[in-house]
Amino acid sequence: MQSTTYHKASSAGDAAAKLSAAEDGALLAGGQTLIPTMKQRLAAPSDLVDISGVEEMRGITVSGSTVTIGAATKHAEVASSKELRAVCPSICDLASHIGDPAVRHMGTLGGSIANNDPAADYPAAMLALGATIKTNQREIAADDFFTGMFSTALDEGEIITSVSFGAPSKGAYAKFPNPASRYAMCGVFVAQGSDGVRVAVTGAGDDGVFRQGDMEAALSGDFSADALEGVSVSSDGMLSDIHGDAAYRANLVKVMAKRAVAAAH
Amino acid sequence: METAAREMGKDPAELRRQNFVKEFPHQTPVIMNYDSGDFEGNMNQAMEAADWAGFESRKAESAARGKLRGIGMACYIEACGIAPSAAVGSLGAGVGLWESAEVRVNPVGTIEILTGSHSHGQGHETTFAQVVADRFGVPLDSVQIVHGDTDKVQFGMGTYGSRSGPVGMSAIVKALDKVEAKVKKIGAHLLEEPEENITIEDGQVKATGTNKALGWHEIGLAAYTAHNLPPDMEPGLKEGAFYDPLNFTFPMGCFICEVEVDPDTGKTDILKFVASDDFGVIINPMIVEGQVHGGIAQGVGQALLEEVVYDESGQQLSASYMDYTMPRADDVPSYDVLHHNTKCTTNPLGIKGCGEAGAIGSPPAVINAITNAIGNNDLSMPATPAKVWAALGAAKIAAE
């Protein structure tokens, strides 16, 4: 690793200040992507600003059916939150299958969505739940937040502080994992909310997470796995890699969507 | 064998049964001479443990859940205990494949074995010590195995080809034979009894027909104080030996794998894995089982998961464990490891060896099971979900 200077932030504002003072700084939450990237010499930030301990960015609040999750909340915390499971078990299940126990006790929701890895799990949840991403500057709707593989609507130095969403009446996440990395080869989050059905797919698209409009239309009329029989998923725009070609991924999108609908609760 | 059975419409087990070598020794057309075996016995043991006969009803039960169930068998045999030096010389080898051992009995009776075999986790420190401790009835703790340090150990030929048992231990046995001969001479001299009446058992040197006995440690001390040794005998108790195998050894086995394939995703789950091996004489059953476990995991990795991939410009795409899939605990089932052993007739302990066995029979057993499940024999390793799904699609098209 190249040398870097470590700072511990006490608040989101403090973190923003430290970031802007740095020559080429980076935020450090769980470090589950940043640290391996630094070890491989693919990133060499001059300063690391640690936000993992910022209290105002941690914690899960359930108020009626509105859920707010702090950006620095760890996957293990989301997975094990009884309060959250009572209103939105699907996101707890999703968090419980990210990586492995070691990863889940370090990785954070904010880190995951800010990075927007095309095979990460949380972006599918945010898009399907129609979440609002709150930063230290503004609020961004999930539909506007994810702008392509590894890219988001965040400005330079902007920090996610929390996400919030209305708990769906039914939802589920079905994931077919990459056998080596256990990232999603195809992960489909299906949510039936007050304003209709949303279907978000991660891992399968060649430009990151996307919503599947044909499936949303079919499920709005009939929320059942059978309703998806008639939907055909094209290989166009699907990711092709050593673990599966575009045609295979297109197949997985349909299979995982049906399983998510069947499991929705 | 499996392809032949399917093309001929014959039961795969029966085709093998018809073709097994049944009489030993058996000279093959390609140098190898099998000393012993009961190939049919291993297959029968595996078939019973795998409930081969009940497969069709299990297949129907899987189909009711929308899954494809398959069963696959592989019978393997390998040439191990490498190797007779003249044989490999005639095949062009530049070295001989004997093994060396030195046995040092210390003045207090503890024993050091310096072996040209090297342990990389096979547990030689335990099994080699067992051979010595069992031979003289001395405590296992009193035997130390020294290996791997070329400053300490005489020239040796190393560990591979399942040779540490058949060849490495045989070298130790030859050296122990020399130690035993000298111990009996000293014992006869000190106990004033004829040499042919001296026995070594339970860590004592005894004269049969009398109640005269000496402790093992007393012989060691006598050898090194040399106050009263037989005339013309050198002091000390240290013997070395080189052992050149008379023949290769031929461990074999029958593996049966049962899988369930998810036709929607092409994913394979291994439901049951039975291994019935013939390793000849087994020194430590727990260590042998561990060897088979590790080998099967490696074979499953090769069959289902592991692949090095390059693109057209030679860039490696599977460049880390995030893309190169190593088998993990949840990729393999609990195995049924069984033995049906026939003693090897060509080395002193009757050992065939077991290091590579698990990895040999497992890839074909797994692939045979998957091709059986999907009805398409055209499937290369690793049988990843994407590949199996494509093969299923191809099988459907071929059937239409």
Coordinates of C-alpha atoms in Angstrom, one line a residue, chain B:
Chain B
M1 CA -16.9 -47.1 -19.9
E2 CA -19.8 -44.9 -19.1
T3 CA -20.2 -43.8 -22.7
A4 CA -19.9 -47.3 -23.9
A5 CA -22.6 -48.5 -21.5
R6 CA -25.0 -45.8 -22.5
E7 CA -24.4 -46.3 -26.2
M8 CA -25.0 -50.1 -25.8
G9 CA -28.0 -49.6 -23.6
K10 CA -26.3 -51.6 -20.9
D11 CA -26.4 -51.0 -17.1
P12 CA -23.1 -49.2 -16.4
A13 CA -22.4 -51.4 -13.3
E14 CA -23.0 -54.6 -15.2
L15 CA -20.7 -53.6 -18.1
R16 CA -17.9 -52.9 -15.6
R17 CA -18.7 -56.2 -13.8
Q18 CA -18.3 -58.1 -17.0
N19 CA -15.0 -56.6 -17.8
F20 CA -13.2 -56.6 -14.5
V21 CA -9.9 -58.4 -14.1
K22 CA -10.6 -61.2 -11.7
E23 CA -7.4 -63.2 -11.4
F24 CA -4.1 -62.0 -10.0
P25 CA -1.3 -61.4 -10.6
H26 CA -2.4 -59.8 -13.9
Q27 CA 0.0 -58.6 -16.5
T28 CA -1.4 -55.7 -18.6
P29 CA -0.2 -55.1 -22.1
V30 CA 1.5 -51.9 -20.9
I31 CA 4.2 -53.0 -18.5
M32 CA 2.1 -53.0 -15.4
N33 CA 1.6 -56.2 -13.4
Y34 CA -1.3 -56.0 -10.9
D35 CA -0.4 -57.9 -7.8
S36 CA -3.8 -58.2 -6.1
G37 CA -7.3 -56.8 -6.0
D38 CA -11.0 -57.5 -5.8
F39 CA -12.4 -54.9 -8.1
E40 CA -15.9 -56.4 -8.1
G41 CA -15.9 -56.4 -4.3
N42 CA -15.3 -52.7 -4.2
M43 CA -18.0 -52.0 -6.8
N44 CA -20.5 -54.1 -4.8
Q45 CA -19.6 -52.3 -1.6
A46 CA -20.1 -48.9 -3.2
M47 CA -23.3 -49.9 -4.9
E48 CA -24.8 -51.1 -1.7
A49 CA -23.8 -48.0 0.3
A50 CA -25.1 -45.8 -2.5
D51 CA -28.4 -47.7 -2.7
W52 CA -27.8 -48.0 -6.5
A53 CA -30.8 -50.2 -6.8
G54 CA -33.2 -47.5 -5.3
F55 CA -32.1 -44.8 -7.7
E56 CA -35.1 -44.8 -10.0
S57 CA -37.6 -44.0 -7.2
R58 CA -35.3 -41.2 -5.9
K59 CA -35.2 -39.8 -9.5
A60 CA -39.0 -39.8 -9.6
E61 CA -39.1 -37.9 -6.3
S62 CA -36.7 -35.3 -7.6
A63 CA -38.8 -34.9 -10.8
A64 CA -41.9 -34.3 -8.8
R65 CA -40.0 -31.2 -7.4
G66 CA -39.0 -30.2 -10.9
K67 CA -35.4 -31.3 -10.5
L68 CA -33.2 -33.7 -12.5
R69 CA -31.5 -36.4 -10.5
G70 CA -28.5 -38.4 -11.8
I71 CA -26.2 -41.1 -10.6
G72 CA -22.7 -41.7 -11.9
M73 CA -20.1 -44.3 -11.3
A74 CA -16.3 -44.3 -11.8
C75 CA -13.9 -47.2 -11.2
Y76 CA -10.3 -46.1 -11.2
I77 CA -7.0 -47.8 -10.8
E78 CA -3.6 -46.1 -10.5
A79 CA 0.1 -47.1 -10.6
C80 CA 1.5 -46.0 -7.3
G81 CA 4.3 -46.7 -4.9
I82 CA 6.6 -45.4 -7.6
A83 CA 8.8 -47.0 -8.7
P84 CA 11.1 -49.9 -9.5
S85 CA 14.3 -48.1 -10.6
A86 CA 15.2 -50.3 -13.5
A87 CA 11.6 -50.0 -14.9
V88 CA 11.6 -46.2 -14.8
G89 CA 15.2 -46.2 -16.2
S90 CA 14.1 -48.2 -19.2
L91 CA 11.3 -45.6 -19.7
G92 CA 13.9 -42.8 -19.8
A93 CA 13.9 -41.5 -16.2
G94 CA 17.3 -40.0 -15.2
V95 CA 16.9 -41.1 -11.6
G96 CA 16.1 -44.2 -9.6
L97 CA 12.9 -44.2 -7.5
W98 CA 14.0 -46.1 -4.4
E99 CA 13.7 -44.5 -0.9
S100 CA 16.1 -44.2 2.1
A101 CA 15.7 -44.5 5.8
E102 CA 18.0 -44.4 8.8
V103 CA 17.0 -45.7 12.2
R104 CA 18.9 -44.4 15.2
V105 CA 18.2 -46.0 18.6
N106 CA 19.5 -43.6 21.3
P107 CA 21.3 -44.7 24.4
V108 CA 18.1 -44.2 26.4
G109 CA 16.0 -46.2 24.0
T110 CA 14.2 -43.4 22.1
I111 CA 14.2 -43.8 18.4
E112 CA 14.9 -41.3 15.6
I113 CA 13.9 -42.1 12.0
L114 CA 15.5 -40.0 9.3
T115 CA 13.5 -40.5 6.2
G116 CA 13.8 -39.4 2.6
S117 CA 10.0 -39.1 2.5
H118 CA 8.7 -35.6 3.3
S119 CA 5.4 -34.8 4.9
H120 CA 3.3 -32.0 3.4
G121 CA 0.4 -32.7 5.7
Q122 CA 0.0 -36.4 5.1
G123 CA 0.7 -37.2 8.7
H124 CA 3.9 -39.1 8.3
E125 CA 5.0 -37.9 11.7
T126 CA 2.2 -40.1 13.1
T127 CA 2.1 -43.0 10.7
F128 CA 5.8 -43.6 10.3
A129 CA 6.1 -43.5 14.1
Q130 CA 3.3 -46.0 14.3
V131 CA 5.2 -48.5 12.1
V132 CA 8.2 -48.3 14.5
A133 CA 6.2 -48.3 17.7
D134 CA 4.1 -51.3 16.6
R135 CA 7.1 -53.3 15.5
F136 CA 8.9 -53.1 18.9
G137 CA 6.1 -52.2 21.2
V138 CA 7.7 -49.0 22.3
P139 CA 5.6 -45.9 23.1
L140 CA 4.6 -43.8 20.1
D141 CA 5.9 -40.7 21.9
S142 CA 9.4 -42.2 22.0
V143 CA 9.7 -42.3 18.2
Q144 CA 10.6 -39.1 16.4
I145 CA 10.5 -38.6 12.6
V146 CA 13.0 -36.4 11.0
H147 CA 12.4 -35.3 7.4
G148 CA 12.9 -32.4 5.0
D149 CA 16.2 -31.1 6.2
T150 CA 18.9 -32.0 3.7
D151 CA 21.6 -31.1 6.2
K152 CA 20.3 -33.9 8.5
V153 CA 18.7 -36.5 6.3
Q154 CA 20.6 -38.8 3.8
F155 CA 19.7 -38.6 0.1
G156 CA 16.1 -39.5 -0.6
M157 CA 13.6 -39.3 -3.4
G158 CA 10.6 -37.6 -1.9
T159 CA 6.9 -37.7 -1.6
Y160 CA 4.5 -38.0 -4.6
G161 CA 2.8 -40.8 -6.4
S162 CA 1.4 -42.3 -3.2
R163 CA 4.9 -43.7 -2.4
S164 CA 5.5 -42.7 1.2
G165 CA 3.7 -45.8 2.4
P166 CA 4.8 -48.4 -0.1
V167 CA 8.3 -47.2 -0.6
G168 CA 9.2 -44.8 2.3
M169 CA 7.8 -47.1 5.0
S170 CA 9.4 -50.2 3.3
A171 CA 12.8 -48.5 3.6
I172 CA 12.2 -48.0 7.3
V173 CA 11.2 -51.6 7.6
K174 CA 14.4 -52.7 6.0
A175 CA 16.4 -50.6 8.4
L176 CA 14.2 -51.9 11.3
D177 CA 15.1 -55.5 10.2
K178 CA 18.8 -54.7 10.7
V179 CA 18.1 -53.1 14.0
E180 CA 16.1 -56.1 15.1
A181 CA 18.9 -58.4 14.1
K182 CA 21.5 -56.5 16.2
V183 CA 19.1 -56.1 19.2
K184 CA 18.6 -59.9 19.2
K185 CA 22.3 -60.5 19.1
I186 CA 22.9 -58.2 22.0
G187 CA 19.9 -59.6 23.9
A188 CA 21.1 -63.2 23.4
H189 CA 24.5 -62.2 24.6
L190 CA 23.3 -60.4 27.7
L191 CA 20.6 -62.9 28.6
E192 CA 22.9 -65.8 27.9
E193 CA 20.3 -67.5 25.7
P194 CA 20.4 -68.7 22.1
E195 CA 19.7 -66.0 19.5
E196 CA 16.8 -67.9 17.9
N197 CA 14.9 -67.8 21.3
I198 CA 15.0 -64.0 21.6
T199 CA 11.8 -62.0 20.8
I200 CA 11.0 -58.3 21.0
E201 CA 7.5 -57.5 22.2
D202 CA 5.8 -54.7 24.2
G203 CA 9.1 -52.8 24.5
Q204 CA 10.9 -55.8 26.0
V205 CA 13.6 -58.2 24.8
K206 CA 12.7 -61.6 26.0
A207 CA 14.0 -65.2 25.9
T208 CA 11.1 -67.6 25.2
G209 CA 10.8 -70.5 27.6
T210 CA 12.3 -68.4 30.4
N211 CA 11.4 -65.4 32.5
K212 CA 14.5 -63.6 31.4
A213 CA 13.8 -60.1 29.9
L214 CA 15.5 -56.8 29.4
G215 CA 13.8 -53.4 28.7
W216 CA 14.2 -52.0 25.3
H217 CA 16.1 -49.0 26.8
E218 CA 18.6 -51.4 28.4
I219 CA 19.6 -52.7 25.0
G220 CA 20.1 -49.2 23.7
L221 CA 22.3 -48.4 26.8
A222 CA 24.3 -51.6 26.4
A223 CA 25.0 -50.8 22.7
Y224 CA 26.3 -47.3 23.6
T225 CA 28.3 -48.1 26.8
A226 CA 29.7 -51.2 25.0
H227 CA 30.9 -52.7 28.3
N228 CA 29.6 -56.1 27.4
L229 CA 28.9 -56.6 23.7
P230 CA 29.3 -59.8 21.7
P231 CA 32.8 -60.3 20.4
D232 CA 33.5 -58.3 17.2
M233 CA 30.3 -56.3 17.4
E234 CA 30.6 -52.5 16.8
P235 CA 29.2 -50.3 19.5
G236 CA 26.1 -48.2 18.7
L237 CA 22.6 -49.0 17.4
K238 CA 22.0 -47.2 14.1
E239 CA 21.1 -48.8 10.8
G240 CA 20.3 -47.5 7.4
A241 CA 18.6 -48.9 4.3
F242 CA 17.7 -48.1 0.8
Y243 CA 14.6 -49.8 -0.6
D244 CA 14.0 -50.2 -4.3
P245 CA 10.4 -51.3 -5.0
L246 CA 9.8 -54.6 -6.7
N247 CA 6.8 -53.4 -8.5
F248 CA 4.4 -50.5 -8.7
T249 CA 1.4 -50.8 -6.4
F250 CA -2.2 -50.6 -7.6
P251 CA -4.7 -48.9 -5.3
M252 CA -8.1 -48.8 -6.9
G253 CA -11.6 -47.9 -6.1
C254 CA -15.2 -47.4 -7.1
F255 CA -16.8 -44.0 -6.6
I256 CA -20.6 -43.3 -6.9
C257 CA -21.9 -39.8 -7.0
E258 CA -25.6 -38.8 -6.9
V259 CA -26.6 -35.3 -8.0
E260 CA -29.6 -33.1 -8.4
V261 CA -29.6 -30.5 -11.2
D262 CA -31.8 -27.5 -11.2
P263 CA -32.9 -27.3 -14.9
D264 CA -33.7 -23.5 -14.6
T265 CA -30.3 -22.5 -13.5
G266 CA -28.1 -25.5 -14.4
K267 CA -26.8 -25.6 -10.8
T268 CA -25.7 -29.0 -9.5
D269 CA -26.0 -30.1 -5.9
I270 CA -24.2 -33.3 -4.9
L271 CA -26.5 -35.2 -2.7
K272 CA -24.4 -38.3 -1.9
F273 CA -20.8 -39.4 -2.6
V274 CA -19.7 -42.9 -1.8
A275 CA -16.0 -44.0 -2.1
S276 CA -15.0 -47.6 -1.8
D277 CA -11.2 -47.9 -2.0
D278 CA -8.6 -50.7 -1.9
F279 CA -5.5 -49.3 -0.3
G280 CA -4.0 -52.6 0.9
V281 CA -2.9 -52.5 4.5
I282 CA -4.0 -49.3 6.2
I283 CA -1.7 -47.9 9.0
N284 CA -4.0 -45.2 10.3
P285 CA -7.7 -45.2 9.2
M286 CA -8.4 -41.6 10.3
I287 CA -5.5 -40.2 8.3
V288 CA -6.4 -42.3 5.3
E289 CA -10.0 -41.0 5.5
G290 CA -8.6 -37.5 5.6
Q291 CA -6.6 -38.2 2.5
V292 CA -9.7 -39.4 0.6
H293 CA -11.8 -36.4 1.9
G294 CA -9.2 -33.9 0.6
G295 CA -8.8 -35.7 -2.7
I296 CA -12.6 -35.8 -3.3
A297 CA -12.9 -32.1 -2.6
Q298 CA -10.2 -31.5 -5.2
G299 CA -11.9 -33.7 -7.7
V300 CA -15.3 -31.9 -7.1
G301 CA -13.5 -28.6 -7.6
Q302 CA -12.2 -29.8 -10.9
A303 CA -15.5 -31.2 -12.0
L304 CA -17.7 -28.3 -11.0
L305 CA -15.8 -25.2 -10.1
E306 CA -12.2 -24.6 -11.1
E307 CA -11.1 -23.1 -14.4
V308 CA -8.3 -20.9 -15.6
V309 CA -9.5 -18.7 -18.4
Y310 CA -7.5 -16.6 -20.8
D311 CA -8.8 -14.2 -23.4
E312 CA -7.6 -14.1 -27.1
S313 CA -4.7 -11.9 -26.2
G314 CA -3.4 -14.2 -23.5
Q315 CA -4.7 -12.1 -20.6
Q316 CA -5.8 -14.2 -17.7
L317 CA -9.4 -13.4 -16.8
S318 CA -9.6 -15.7 -13.7
A319 CA -6.9 -13.8 -12.0
S320 CA -8.0 -14.0 -8.4
Y321 CA -10.1 -16.1 -6.1
M322 CA -13.0 -13.7 -6.8
D323 CA -13.2 -15.4 -10.2
Y324 CA -11.3 -18.7 -9.8
T325 CA -13.6 -20.8 -7.8
M326 CA -12.0 -22.9 -5.1
P327 CA -14.2 -25.6 -3.5
R328 CA -15.5 -24.6 -0.1
A329 CA -17.2 -26.6 2.6
D330 CA -20.7 -26.0 1.3
D331 CA -19.8 -27.1 -2.2
V332 CA -19.2 -30.7 -1.0
P333 CA -21.4 -33.2 0.9
S334 CA -20.4 -35.4 3.8
Y335 CA -18.8 -38.4 2.1
D336 CA -19.2 -42.1 2.8
V337 CA -15.6 -43.4 2.8
L338 CA -15.4 -47.2 2.8
H339 CA -12.7 -49.7 2.4
H340 CA -12.5 -53.2 0.8
N341 CA -8.8 -53.9 1.0
T342 CA -6.6 -56.6 -0.5
K343 CA -3.0 -56.8 0.8
C344 CA -0.3 -55.7 -1.5
T345 CA 2.0 -58.7 -2.2
T346 CA 5.1 -56.8 -3.2
N347 CA 6.2 -54.8 -0.2
P348 CA 6.8 -55.8 3.4
L349 CA 3.8 -54.1 5.0
G350 CA 1.4 -54.8 2.2
I351 CA 0.6 -51.1 1.6
K352 CA -0.8 -49.8 -1.7
G353 CA -0.9 -46.1 -0.8
C354 CA -3.7 -43.6 -0.8
G355 CA -2.5 -40.0 -1.5
E356 CA -4.0 -39.4 -4.9
A357 CA -7.0 -41.7 -4.9
G358 CA -9.7 -39.3 -3.9
A359 CA -8.9 -36.9 -6.7
I360 CA -8.8 -39.6 -9.4
G361 CA -12.2 -41.2 -9.2
S362 CA -14.2 -38.1 -8.3
P363 CA -14.2 -36.0 -11.5
P364 CA -15.6 -38.8 -13.7
A365 CA -18.1 -39.9 -11.0
V366 CA -19.5 -36.3 -10.8
I367 CA -19.6 -35.7 -14.5
N368 CA -21.1 -39.1 -15.2
A369 CA -23.8 -38.2 -12.7
I370 CA -24.6 -34.9 -14.3
T371 CA -24.6 -36.2 -17.8
N372 CA -26.9 -39.0 -16.6
A373 CA -29.2 -36.3 -15.1
I374 CA -29.4 -34.0 -18.1
G375 CA -29.4 -36.7 -20.9
N376 CA -26.5 -35.1 -22.7
N377 CA -23.0 -36.7 -22.7
D378 CA -21.3 -33.6 -24.2
L379 CA -20.2 -31.7 -21.1
S380 CA -16.7 -30.5 -20.3
M381 CA -15.2 -29.6 -16.9
P382 CA -15.9 -27.6 -15.0
A383 CA -19.6 -28.3 -15.3
T384 CA -20.6 -24.8 -14.2
P385 CA -24.3 -23.9 -14.0
A386 CA -24.0 -21.9 -17.3
K387 CA -22.5 -24.9 -19.1
V388 CA -25.0 -27.4 -17.7
W389 CA -27.9 -25.1 -18.6
A390 CA -26.5 -24.8 -22.2
A391 CA -26.1 -28.6 -22.4
L392 CA -29.6 -29.1 -21.2
G393 CA -30.8 -26.7 -23.9
A394 CA -28.8 -28.5 -26.5
A395 CA -30.2 -31.8 -25.3
K396 CA -33.8 -30.5 -25.7
I397 CA -33.1 -29.3 -29.2
A398 CA -31.5 -32.6 -30.1
A399 CA -34.6 -34.4 -28.7
E400 CA -37.0 -32.4 -30.8

